[in-house]
XYZ file of C-alpha atoms in Angstrom:
772
model
C -13.992 -8.670 8.448
C -15.371 -12.003 9.967
C -13.675 -13.785 12.935
C -12.128 -16.485 10.830
C -10.538 -13.865 8.619
C -9.653 -11.782 11.744
C -7.868 -15.031 13.051
C -6.070 -15.908 10.127
C -4.370 -12.201 9.599
C -3.874 -11.474 13.424
C -1.208 -12.377 15.536
C -2.802 -15.846 16.203
C -2.630 -16.391 12.698
C -0.023 -18.926 12.611
C -1.998 -21.124 14.948
C -5.168 -21.158 13.043
C -3.194 -21.808 9.937
C -1.611 -24.707 11.445
C -4.892 -25.832 13.032
C -6.881 -25.734 9.389
C -3.750 -27.485 7.910
C -3.717 -30.465 10.475
C -7.453 -30.848 9.966
C -7.258 -31.053 6.366
C -4.643 -33.593 6.679
C -6.441 -35.936 9.254
C -9.384 -35.583 7.173
C -7.512 -36.910 4.250
C -6.069 -39.959 6.374
C -9.742 -40.746 7.426
C -10.945 -40.665 3.976
C -8.199 -42.972 2.899
C -8.696 -45.342 5.845
C -11.229 -47.539 3.954
C -8.838 -47.971 0.894
C -6.358 -49.279 3.126
C -8.156 -52.331 4.074
C -5.873 -54.448 1.967
C -2.732 -53.920 3.771
C -2.165 -55.819 6.767
C -3.051 -54.382 10.090
C 0.748 -53.847 10.574
C 0.784 -51.637 7.635
C -2.014 -49.768 8.763
C -0.728 -49.231 12.407
C 2.463 -47.912 10.542
C 0.416 -45.619 8.175
C -1.731 -44.100 11.497
C 1.704 -43.599 13.461
C 3.485 -41.755 10.511
C 0.196 -39.803 10.189
C 0.491 -38.806 13.900
C 4.057 -37.685 13.580
C 3.626 -35.952 10.474
C 0.634 -33.889 12.487
C 3.106 -32.836 15.119
C 5.830 -31.964 12.329
C 3.525 -30.043 10.259
C 4.033 -26.592 11.538
C 7.618 -27.076 10.973
C 7.288 -28.284 7.605
C 5.035 -25.186 6.976
C 8.097 -23.147 7.363
C 10.951 -25.254 5.441
C 8.497 -26.390 2.316
C 9.971 -24.237 -0.663
C 6.788 -23.475 -2.160
C 3.248 -22.059 -1.258
C -0.074 -22.693 -2.280
C -2.352 -19.791 -1.720
C -5.740 -21.487 -1.179
C -6.563 -20.733 2.737
C -9.245 -18.344 3.411
C -7.988 -14.846 3.156
C -9.167 -11.555 4.946
C -12.532 -10.579 3.437
C -13.111 -7.039 2.683
C -15.775 -5.076 5.147
C -18.933 -4.960 3.809
C -20.056 -2.102 1.900
C -21.850 0.520 3.974
C -25.344 1.290 2.558
C -26.129 4.739 2.589
C -29.689 6.566 2.445
C -29.966 8.578 -0.130
C -33.009 10.402 -1.612
C -36.011 12.478 -0.231
C -38.487 10.516 2.551
C -41.820 9.886 1.023
C -43.471 12.514 3.122
C -42.518 14.984 6.160
C -44.757 14.197 9.146
C -44.406 15.984 12.225
C -42.504 13.364 14.808
C -45.963 13.476 17.232
C -47.988 12.130 14.767
C -46.503 8.959 14.936
C -47.577 7.434 11.676
C -44.265 6.576 9.695
C -44.627 6.632 5.936
C -42.613 3.786 4.923
C -43.558 -0.032 6.255
C -41.528 -1.498 9.403
C -42.966 -4.741 8.780
C -40.634 -6.432 6.379
C -42.151 -4.440 3.395
C -39.612 -2.700 0.905
C -38.913 0.618 1.835
C -39.897 2.613 -1.257
C -39.012 5.749 -0.344
C -35.244 5.142 0.532
C -33.246 4.705 -2.492
C -29.640 3.115 -1.715
C -26.464 4.627 -2.636
C -23.865 1.979 -1.613
C -20.439 3.328 -1.042
C -17.349 1.230 -0.144
C -15.660 1.953 3.276
C -12.745 4.182 2.936
C -10.641 2.502 5.299
C -10.906 -1.759 5.776
C -11.463 -2.875 9.212
C -8.158 -3.250 11.221
C -7.315 -6.838 11.977
C -7.923 -8.605 15.003
C -4.754 -7.640 16.547
C -5.271 -8.151 20.178
C -1.946 -9.390 21.849
C -3.612 -10.325 25.055
C -6.257 -12.779 22.992
C -3.018 -14.416 21.460
C -1.555 -14.775 25.101
C -4.876 -16.169 26.684
C -5.397 -18.717 23.807
C -1.607 -19.842 24.200
C -2.245 -20.102 28.112
C -5.267 -22.136 27.398
C -3.180 -24.511 25.012
C -0.481 -24.728 27.554
C -3.113 -25.779 30.450
C -4.501 -28.245 27.952
C -1.002 -29.742 27.273
C -0.279 -30.105 30.854
C -3.457 -31.629 31.981
C -2.869 -34.359 29.325
C 0.388 -34.828 30.586
C -0.566 -35.236 34.112
C -3.356 -37.581 33.296
C -0.505 -39.683 31.362
C 1.890 -39.437 34.577
C -1.078 -40.292 36.893
C -1.515 -43.553 34.696
C 1.835 -44.213 34.862
C 1.767 -44.279 38.454
C -0.978 -46.444 38.657
C 0.486 -49.087 36.366
C 3.663 -49.051 38.707
C 1.576 -49.985 41.543
C -0.242 -52.831 39.879
C 3.069 -53.867 39.056
C 4.418 -53.678 42.708
C 1.152 -55.799 43.681
C 1.689 -58.750 41.090
C 3.035 -62.033 41.999
C 5.156 -64.318 39.384
C 3.395 -67.167 37.608
C 3.904 -70.380 39.364
C 4.382 -73.914 37.951
C 6.026 -75.742 35.165
C 3.223 -75.349 32.730
C 3.245 -71.484 33.063
C 7.042 -71.543 32.444
C 6.886 -73.790 29.677
C 4.014 -71.435 28.165
C 6.076 -68.349 29.204
C 9.159 -69.519 27.286
C 7.431 -70.906 24.283
C 5.849 -67.584 23.339
C 8.828 -65.814 23.790
C 11.045 -68.064 21.550
C 8.441 -68.124 19.155
C 8.504 -64.170 18.887
C 12.132 -63.964 19.166
C 12.099 -62.160 22.832
C 15.323 -62.894 24.756
C 15.189 -62.956 27.734
C 11.383 -64.105 28.130
C 9.333 -61.193 29.888
C 8.421 -61.615 33.517
C 4.487 -62.529 33.905
C 2.618 -61.364 37.154
C -0.789 -62.405 38.389
C -2.643 -59.728 40.232
C -5.943 -58.910 41.667
C -6.163 -55.056 40.688
C -6.497 -55.909 36.786
C -9.689 -57.714 35.188
C -7.823 -58.541 31.887
C -4.366 -59.136 30.615
C -2.228 -55.947 30.183
C 1.446 -55.470 29.011
C 3.287 -52.497 30.565
C 6.964 -51.148 31.419
C 9.005 -49.256 28.755
C 12.542 -49.996 30.005
C 11.650 -53.791 31.652
C 8.223 -54.826 29.688
C 6.176 -57.154 32.144
C 2.859 -59.062 31.051
C 0.458 -58.694 34.077
C -2.737 -61.200 34.107
C -5.771 -61.063 36.193
C -5.517 -63.651 39.189
C -8.364 -65.712 37.384
C -5.685 -66.774 34.840
C -4.456 -69.540 37.113
C -7.844 -71.382 36.025
C -7.257 -70.954 32.061
C -6.776 -73.766 29.823
C -2.987 -74.270 28.414
C -4.399 -73.062 24.851
C -5.726 -69.866 26.325
C -2.631 -69.261 28.326
C -0.734 -69.685 25.055
C -2.978 -67.302 22.979
C -2.769 -64.474 25.777
C 0.901 -64.660 26.162
C 1.571 -64.901 22.514
C -0.567 -61.400 21.940
C 0.811 -59.649 25.044
C 4.335 -60.661 24.063
C 3.566 -59.667 20.545
C 2.998 -56.093 21.787
C 6.514 -56.028 23.162
C 8.129 -57.671 20.078
C 6.484 -55.180 17.783
C 7.586 -52.083 20.408
C 4.046 -51.027 20.908
C 4.728 -49.614 24.330
C 6.908 -46.926 22.841
C 4.941 -45.938 19.875
C 1.693 -45.699 21.752
C 3.546 -43.519 24.168
C 4.634 -41.310 21.172
C 1.023 -41.226 19.727
C -0.483 -39.924 23.044
C 2.708 -37.186 23.449
C 1.093 -36.094 20.019
C -2.268 -36.179 21.007
C -1.200 -34.091 23.968
C -0.039 -31.285 21.649
C -3.157 -31.330 19.595
C -5.514 -32.040 22.738
C -8.007 -29.667 21.431
C -8.516 -31.438 18.275
C -11.023 -34.574 17.898
C -9.635 -35.778 14.857
C -6.131 -36.115 16.746
C -7.890 -38.297 19.541
C -9.758 -40.374 16.779
C -6.696 -40.970 14.836
C -5.159 -42.088 18.074
C -7.970 -44.537 18.495
C -7.569 -46.182 15.136
C -3.778 -46.389 15.705
C -4.529 -48.394 19.118
C -7.032 -50.837 17.200
C -4.507 -51.486 14.127
C -2.101 -51.868 17.056
C -4.164 -54.833 18.622
C -4.894 -56.329 15.294
C -1.411 -56.416 14.357
C -0.747 -58.529 17.606
C -3.641 -60.634 16.785
C -1.818 -61.477 13.391
C 1.000 -62.548 15.169
C -0.904 -64.979 17.407
C -2.573 -66.259 14.204
C 1.054 -66.647 12.343
C 2.048 -68.814 15.372
C -0.358 -71.252 14.284
C -3.454 -70.761 16.232
C -6.562 -71.526 14.752
C -8.694 -68.132 14.232
C -12.208 -69.658 15.567
C -10.219 -71.011 18.598
C -8.417 -67.583 19.040
C -11.484 -65.600 18.620
C -13.428 -67.895 21.473
C -10.464 -67.279 23.900
C -10.551 -63.314 23.087
C -14.417 -63.351 23.695
C -14.054 -65.185 27.042
C -11.173 -62.810 28.285
C -13.432 -59.750 27.258
C -16.578 -61.181 29.342
C -14.174 -62.031 32.125
C -13.224 -58.559 32.189
C -16.552 -56.929 31.806
C -16.436 -53.195 31.703
C -12.793 -52.931 33.593
C -10.267 -50.919 32.239
C -6.548 -51.031 31.881
C -4.573 -48.008 33.058
C -3.421 -45.658 29.953
C -0.136 -46.765 29.666
C -0.663 -50.453 29.729
C -1.633 -52.455 26.313
C -4.933 -54.434 27.421
C -5.340 -57.548 24.973
C -9.092 -57.041 24.709
C -11.341 -54.351 25.466
C -15.075 -53.824 24.288
C -14.416 -50.599 22.171
C -13.675 -52.103 18.647
C -14.015 -55.569 19.648
C -16.530 -56.633 17.031
C -14.118 -55.329 14.430
C -11.477 -57.558 15.782
C -13.598 -60.527 15.725
C -14.512 -60.394 12.211
C -10.766 -59.511 11.151
C -9.549 -62.447 13.018
C -12.318 -64.742 11.357
C -11.835 -63.159 7.888
C -10.395 -65.471 5.591
C -7.847 -64.792 2.940
C -6.758 -61.369 5.183
C -3.300 -60.301 4.849
C -1.309 -60.834 8.089
C 2.134 -60.329 6.861
C 4.498 -58.315 9.441
C 5.995 -54.842 8.428
C 9.476 -55.048 6.941
C 11.849 -52.265 6.272
C 10.974 -52.909 2.445
C 7.302 -52.098 2.944
C 7.726 -49.487 5.771
C 9.818 -47.011 4.027
C 7.343 -46.632 1.119
C 4.530 -46.448 3.376
C 6.074 -43.696 5.597
C 7.154 -41.758 2.701
C 3.822 -41.921 0.921
C 2.219 -40.245 4.112
C 5.116 -37.569 4.439
C 4.849 -36.748 0.587
C 1.093 -36.381 1.190
C 1.608 -34.204 3.937
C 3.739 -31.754 1.722
C 1.069 -29.952 -0.335
C -0.792 -29.152 3.244
C 2.475 -27.771 4.548
C 2.726 -25.570 1.690
C -1.043 -24.158 1.844
C -1.010 -20.523 2.486
C -3.680 -17.678 2.879
C -4.826 -16.596 -0.649
C -3.863 -13.377 -1.626
C -7.352 -11.666 -1.726
C -8.861 -9.990 -5.074
C -11.436 -7.395 -4.975
C -14.471 -8.913 -5.995
C -17.962 -7.892 -7.804
C -20.536 -8.417 -4.986
C -24.187 -7.261 -4.376
C -24.394 -6.050 -0.695
C -27.840 -8.172 1.038
C -30.519 -6.049 1.808
C -30.633 -4.793 5.320
C -33.456 -5.996 7.219
C -34.827 -2.761 8.234
C -34.015 -0.610 5.619
C -35.099 -3.245 2.928
C -33.623 -0.959 -0.086
C -35.382 -2.072 -3.176
C -32.281 -2.154 -5.294
C -29.715 -4.991 -5.029
C -26.742 -2.849 -6.337
C -23.616 -4.659 -7.522
C -20.896 -2.976 -6.093
C -17.272 -4.203 -5.831
C -15.956 -4.397 -2.399
C -12.758 -2.764 -1.398
C -9.716 -4.942 -1.487
C -8.630 -5.938 2.020
C -5.141 -5.891 3.613
C -3.196 -8.352 1.590
C -2.395 -11.179 4.237
C 1.011 -10.392 4.675
C 2.234 -9.386 8.096
C 3.940 -5.872 8.743
C 6.701 -7.281 10.865
C 9.065 -8.641 8.309
C 9.173 -5.549 6.636
C 9.850 -3.611 9.857
C 12.441 -6.249 11.105
C 14.214 -6.102 7.477
C 14.183 -2.246 7.396
C 15.887 -2.303 10.842
C 18.232 -5.181 9.863
C 19.205 -3.091 6.535
C 20.516 0.109 8.179
C 16.831 1.868 8.377
C 17.019 2.016 12.322
C 17.614 5.908 12.037
C 14.267 6.324 10.210
C 12.134 3.966 12.066
C 12.812 4.143 16.000
C 12.916 1.267 18.436
C 9.415 2.339 19.812
C 7.762 2.848 16.505
C 7.250 -1.058 15.500
C 5.452 -1.713 18.490
C 3.050 1.292 18.033
C 2.601 0.291 14.349
C 1.897 -3.101 15.019
C -0.757 -2.195 17.499
C -2.817 -0.594 14.589
C -1.608 2.527 15.050
C -3.724 3.209 18.504
C -0.954 4.748 20.115
C 1.239 5.748 17.264
C 1.638 9.531 16.732
C 1.680 11.312 13.432
C 5.596 11.872 13.657
C 5.847 7.995 14.488
C 3.869 7.161 11.499
C 5.814 9.320 9.091
C 8.951 7.600 10.355
C 7.600 4.166 10.095
C 6.364 5.158 6.531
C 10.196 6.288 5.531
C 11.544 3.082 6.914
C 8.815 1.182 4.908
C 9.742 3.103 1.566
C 13.100 2.178 2.137
C 12.276 -1.601 2.359
C 10.535 -1.077 -1.050
C 13.802 -1.520 -2.541
C 14.750 -4.784 -0.214
C 16.250 -7.786 -2.192
C 13.564 -9.865 -0.841
C 10.191 -10.112 -2.349
C 8.361 -10.960 0.885
C 10.143 -7.729 2.788
C 8.677 -5.845 -0.363
C 5.457 -6.892 -0.352
C 4.939 -6.377 3.319
C 6.500 -2.761 3.448
C 3.736 -1.862 0.412
C 1.097 -3.431 2.816
C 2.267 -1.472 5.445
C 2.181 1.691 3.651
C -1.340 1.170 2.899
C -2.096 0.437 6.436
C -0.251 3.208 8.251
C -2.103 5.753 5.596
C 0.302 8.499 5.780
C -0.696 11.282 3.384
C 2.781 11.989 2.200
C 4.042 12.576 -1.695
C 7.294 10.752 -1.155
C 5.247 7.710 0.063
C 2.890 7.972 -3.332
C 5.903 8.443 -5.171
C 7.792 5.153 -3.746
C 4.381 3.023 -4.007
C 3.990 4.420 -7.836
C 7.778 3.379 -8.572
C 6.978 0.030 -7.037
C 3.663 -0.445 -9.168
C 5.432 0.155 -12.120
C 8.912 -1.182 -11.831
C 8.909 -4.256 -9.839
C 9.438 -7.330 -11.057
C 7.178 -9.314 -8.783
C 3.499 -9.243 -9.380
C 2.859 -9.884 -5.610
C 4.603 -6.361 -4.841
C 2.662 -4.571 -7.636
C -0.390 -5.354 -6.262
C 0.163 -4.850 -2.842
C 1.519 -1.418 -3.788
C -1.606 -0.674 -6.329
C -3.940 -1.555 -3.297
C -1.771 0.712 -0.867
C -2.154 3.712 -3.461
C -6.094 2.966 -3.356
C -5.970 3.077 0.555
C -4.055 6.462 0.404
C -6.781 8.020 -1.706
C -4.501 10.602 -3.383
C -4.865 11.861 -6.919
C -1.082 11.972 -7.251
C -1.320 8.261 -7.509
C -3.738 8.228 -10.633
C -0.796 8.454 -13.317
C 1.058 5.286 -12.070
C -2.332 3.413 -11.504
C -3.595 4.497 -14.953
C -0.264 2.934 -16.294
C -0.367 -0.271 -14.631
C -4.058 -0.522 -15.602
C -3.003 -0.328 -19.298
C 0.284 -2.271 -19.597
C 0.885 -4.652 -16.542
C 1.210 -8.091 -17.597
C -0.439 -9.522 -14.529
C -4.395 -9.347 -14.819
C -4.650 -9.510 -10.747
C -2.617 -6.220 -10.871
C -4.728 -4.527 -13.357
C -7.888 -5.460 -11.368
C -6.215 -3.944 -8.503
C -5.231 -0.825 -10.123
C -9.035 -0.249 -11.208
C -10.159 -0.671 -7.703
C -7.683 1.960 -6.403
C -8.529 4.354 -8.994
C -12.234 3.860 -7.779
C -11.003 4.507 -4.196
C -9.199 7.881 -5.664
C -12.246 9.217 -7.317
C -10.384 11.562 -9.608
C -11.655 12.714 -12.593
C -8.321 12.191 -14.486
C -8.783 8.664 -14.028
C -11.847 8.550 -16.630
C -10.093 7.595 -19.550
C -8.083 4.871 -18.839
C -10.951 3.264 -16.748
C -12.887 3.746 -20.139
C -10.298 2.174 -21.937
C -9.941 -0.731 -19.625
C -14.081 -1.635 -20.376
C -12.491 -3.164 -23.481
C -10.296 -5.469 -21.804
C -11.013 -9.264 -22.169
C -11.216 -10.028 -18.462
C -14.729 -9.793 -17.163
C -13.635 -9.265 -13.637
C -11.531 -6.291 -14.437
C -14.161 -4.765 -16.779
C -16.470 -5.057 -13.581
C -13.863 -3.345 -11.417
C -13.523 -0.595 -14.200
C -17.227 -0.048 -14.315
C -17.525 0.296 -10.679
C -14.761 2.852 -10.331
C -16.401 5.023 -12.868
C -19.556 4.861 -10.634
C -17.594 6.010 -7.606
C -16.011 9.088 -9.612
C -19.511 9.982 -11.085
C -17.941 12.064 -13.933
C -20.791 12.490 -16.971
C -18.182 11.546 -19.509
C -18.267 7.862 -18.760
C -22.085 7.828 -19.405
C -21.779 6.834 -23.135
C -19.146 4.135 -22.758
C -21.173 2.676 -19.781
C -24.106 2.562 -21.938
C -22.232 0.349 -24.329
C -21.240 -2.019 -21.498
C -25.064 -2.617 -20.934
C -24.210 -5.080 -23.979
C -21.163 -6.905 -22.093
C -21.259 -10.528 -22.773
C -20.992 -10.821 -18.911
C -24.278 -10.239 -16.986
C -22.596 -9.078 -13.700
C -20.884 -6.459 -15.704
C -24.230 -5.168 -17.291
C -25.717 -5.270 -13.736
C -22.508 -3.204 -12.939
C -22.623 -0.387 -15.594
C -26.498 -0.126 -14.623
C -25.430 0.690 -10.998
C -22.960 3.189 -12.336
C -25.162 5.088 -14.700
C -27.624 5.305 -11.537
C -24.620 6.666 -9.721
C -23.899 9.439 -12.032
C -27.738 10.326 -12.470
C -27.100 11.731 -16.152
C -30.509 11.729 -18.111
C -28.324 10.974 -21.033
C -28.440 7.492 -19.917
C -32.139 6.978 -19.876
C -32.598 5.688 -23.471
C -29.652 3.213 -23.083
C -31.167 1.983 -19.628
C -34.508 1.866 -21.145
C -33.216 -0.538 -23.991
C -31.451 -2.628 -21.215
C -34.755 -3.089 -19.539
C -35.094 -5.888 -21.611
C -31.970 -7.903 -20.524
C -32.230 -11.490 -20.305
C -30.465 -11.483 -16.900
C -33.111 -10.321 -13.976
C -30.694 -9.154 -12.170
C -29.774 -6.590 -14.570
C -33.185 -5.592 -15.238
C -33.726 -5.117 -11.463
C -30.478 -2.919 -11.549
C -31.767 -1.355 -14.643
C -35.048 -0.206 -12.841
C -32.877 1.092 -9.784
C -30.852 3.196 -11.733
C -33.900 4.691 -14.098
C -35.330 5.186 -10.434
C -32.124 6.923 -9.536
C -32.057 9.287 -12.776
C -35.745 10.399 -12.256
C -36.482 11.057 -15.983
C -40.147 10.608 -17.009
C -38.904 9.339 -20.184
C -38.329 6.170 -18.184
C -41.862 5.508 -17.374
C -42.866 3.328 -20.571
C -39.763 0.957 -19.888
C -40.660 0.668 -16.093
C -44.138 0.207 -16.696
C -43.099 -2.861 -18.985
C -41.033 -4.080 -16.107
C -44.003 -3.995 -13.735
C -45.228 -7.298 -15.955
C -41.529 -8.787 -15.622
C -41.944 -12.656 -14.510
C -39.505 -11.887 -11.620
C -41.246 -10.290 -8.482
C -37.819 -8.660 -7.564
C -37.672 -6.679 -10.685
C -41.413 -5.911 -10.579
C -40.620 -4.664 -6.876
C -37.644 -2.437 -7.974
C -39.747 -0.979 -11.025
C -42.744 0.287 -8.780
C -40.117 1.743 -6.473
C -38.403 3.742 -9.444
C -41.865 4.917 -10.883
C -42.226 6.372 -7.336
C -38.813 8.135 -7.285
C -39.947 9.984 -10.658
C -42.852 10.948 -9.611
C -44.771 11.244 -12.839
C -48.679 11.057 -12.905
C -48.153 8.783 -16.327
C -47.205 6.110 -14.060
C -50.308 6.036 -11.956
C -52.200 3.719 -14.301
C -49.547 0.954 -14.416
C -48.932 1.260 -10.603
C -52.569 0.947 -9.930
C -52.328 -2.159 -12.003
C -49.448 -3.416 -10.109
C -51.575 -3.542 -7.077
C -53.195 -6.790 -8.135
C -49.761 -8.358 -7.964
C -49.028 -11.711 -6.602
C -45.975 -10.771 -4.361
C -47.138 -8.527 -1.395
C -43.616 -6.572 -1.780
C -44.639 -5.732 -5.247
C -48.149 -4.416 -3.984
C -46.398 -2.506 -0.927
C -44.063 -0.673 -3.116
C -46.825 0.171 -5.834
C -48.927 1.605 -3.085
C -46.429 3.791 -1.916
C -45.606 4.755 -5.449
C -49.152 6.142 -6.175
C -48.424 8.115 -3.112
C -45.614 9.642 -4.423
C -46.743 10.604 -8.003
C -49.149 13.409 -7.013
C -52.535 12.130 -8.804
C -55.686 14.148 -7.819
C -58.261 11.510 -7.819
C -57.564 8.175 -5.582
C -57.603 5.190 -7.977
C -60.062 2.385 -7.199
C -57.372 -0.290 -7.004
C -55.846 1.805 -3.951
C -59.037 1.824 -2.022
C -59.111 -1.956 -2.388
C -55.671 -2.365 -1.386
C -56.663 -0.761 2.039
C -58.445 -4.316 2.738
C -55.472 -6.210 1.626
C -54.385 -9.510 3.345
C -50.997 -8.117 3.679
C -50.342 -5.588 6.534
C -47.661 -3.687 4.847
C -49.545 -3.124 1.667
C -52.702 -1.715 3.828
C -50.227 0.489 5.629
C -48.706 1.898 2.623
C -52.162 2.068 1.045
C -53.264 4.320 3.763
C -50.147 6.424 3.681
C -50.858 6.938 -0.041
C -54.521 7.681 0.655
C -53.056 10.449 3.307
C -50.907 12.037 0.487
C -53.640 11.863 -2.170
C -56.020 13.416 0.194
C -59.056 12.243 -1.444
C -62.437 11.838 0.547
C -63.206 8.543 -1.398
C -60.802 6.803 0.862
C -62.537 7.853 4.139
C -64.693 4.946 4.798
C -62.185 2.084 4.244
C -59.725 4.199 6.407
C -62.346 4.206 9.272
C -62.311 0.610 9.187
C -58.311 0.327 9.487
C -58.922 2.293 12.698
C -59.881 -1.439 14.050
C -57.193 -3.200 12.085
C -55.407 -5.829 13.706
C -51.949 -4.377 13.176
C -50.908 -1.227 15.352
C -48.910 0.399 12.384
C -51.727 0.095 10.154
C -54.178 1.872 12.715
C -51.454 4.437 13.103
C -51.180 4.996 9.360
C -54.833 5.093 9.058
C -55.010 8.129 11.811
C -52.279 10.157 10.158
C -53.995 9.653 6.829
C -57.569 10.637 8.068
C -55.818 13.783 9.698
C -54.742 14.775 6.178
C -58.356 14.891 4.837
C -60.003 17.854 4.413
C -63.323 16.204 4.769
C -65.760 16.471 7.696
C -66.333 12.526 7.278
C -62.831 11.803 8.384
C -63.688 13.474 11.581
C -66.193 11.033 12.977
C -63.648 8.038 13.095
C -61.158 10.181 14.766
C -63.782 11.163 17.229
C -64.787 7.771 17.648
C -61.011 6.833 18.573
C -61.185 9.390 21.283
C -62.850 6.594 23.324
C -60.238 3.993 22.354
C -58.540 2.174 25.420
C -55.159 2.699 23.635
C -53.763 6.325 25.145
C -51.016 6.743 22.072
C -53.973 6.193 19.660
C -56.249 8.679 21.758
C -53.269 10.968 21.602
C -52.857 10.824 17.713
C -56.430 11.237 17.300
C -56.308 14.504 19.225
C -53.518 15.633 17.171
C -55.268 14.688 13.912
C -58.522 16.327 15.196
C -56.347 19.550 15.559
C -54.697 19.437 12.144
C -58.239 19.031 10.483
C -59.723 22.099 12.372
């Protein structure tokens, strides 16, 4: 389970879900912004303001919206465990120190993978302390932002207190003219202060326009422009809306898009005020000059957070372009335009509020090869269905509320929700009995949560299995039936097979049938073979793949014939899955069918066929694998070489020797190893040539194979490898010379006694002891 999955399904899942929804909603607003350019600045300001308001309300909307869209990431299943299967290429004494299989990135041809699915999904990240910590961090951030807002408010009040009223008839005329033009009564006070470098407006209850002391030297036209702009903010109520927007950002302080939205909100507020100035009759070119002069006089000075500054350097170029743009809409916002815009933003948010984690479905996927093991087969193994992303809390709460309290003690819920770490078996059984009762609840969510909880508890009880079986076959809701199937798979009880088989055959929901196929594979009971074989003809490719995987899990020879038929399925993933399942069963009855499938059009299927033939170890597969050594896809050739090494038939020596000229180093590595496996008496000349291969992994595997064969013809080349630049190649060459029953092998080992490397000297001594 990934960290994101754990967050979504854990105790802080609601927080993560809200962040995801908020991010998507804000992202949509930013994507839509370029298309709003035809609207007036006032309309754009309203859109951003409504967007910030909806952002705060989004968690509440998520609770009241009447539908759900299950598209958010759901918990992914734990990765399949890849277990080593098969004998190692050779049993070497530990003190020799010459590993048989390469450790430098080569394929490990002596180890065949046998993928199995974990029996128990990883528990969700359910650490209550983490939720508390994150909540505490959020609270600290909110307090910090509010503290900054408070300090800014105090700073604005100090500036207002330091101001002096403007004096003179010219100022009074300009002040009253601007107020009258904007419909403000009474006219706001205008103060001069030396503490500010630029004009600002502040004060919620009693708005005040603050001007820098240099304003006394302004022209009459500039005074009118500045006063019109600042009073336009008062007329529009921008001081209040800016405060509300900052509160919204305080609650979303951790999200950079929220702050970016606030920036756009403030920018549109300034442009809307500019539009009111222009609507009053000011010429755009003159107003732009006035604005530029104010910015130049202010320099890098800034206004307090709560004050609305007329001109700051941020977004200044965009404002000038907007002022000078001919034909731009400068209409104000009326109720007839405001209501549709607010409704549009709100309606846009509803789909995001309805988003919820998707109910996860079991998938057919191939586990990636591990860096160290580098298993040669990419086995298509469906991953186990994870715990459905529904909380256990509703089921427990509903059970208690509906009178199951006697079966579910007060102490049980905390232990259950803690993942069972402190829960005794008696408590688990009591909790399970309570959840069994909740399977009959009238609420669908409660029933689904109850089924999930029973799978999580893992109580092996016939009553639990029977109750889940009834829910699977009789419940009207597909989500409940699916959760019941998942839970039965978790319990792995043979008693669940009849109910799972019935639902697999007859349930009308394909997701439920897929879940049943997976669960039958988890149970691994031979009684499931017939219903799974019947599911192989289902029209749904994913369901067929699940059924194939389940048959591979059960490993019953009765499935061989039907699985061979699936090798002709229209879906390549299903065909690859069938090859894997036949390799799991390891029946020689599948050799002929797999041999035909070696010519499949899908390279993934051909690779899987090669792996399966290697698992079965039937000499009749050698011709087909020999053909695969010439496949155009290197992965298929590598797999075929490994499979020939598993079969250990001397008839494969010639094609393997030819594969030592392959262009792919990993194919050559596997071919060299396989030649050591097949038990030839004479070392092929191509293998001696491979001892000088440019790839260290090939040289190492070739040295191991030469030691396995024991032919003295390889001794000169092995002696050269004692000076190889790769240490692992050197060690393997020492081991190989120690396997030679030839006096010529002693020369190189004896010279190695003079090596400055103590480990090589020790290995040489051990090899000489074995040779004697």
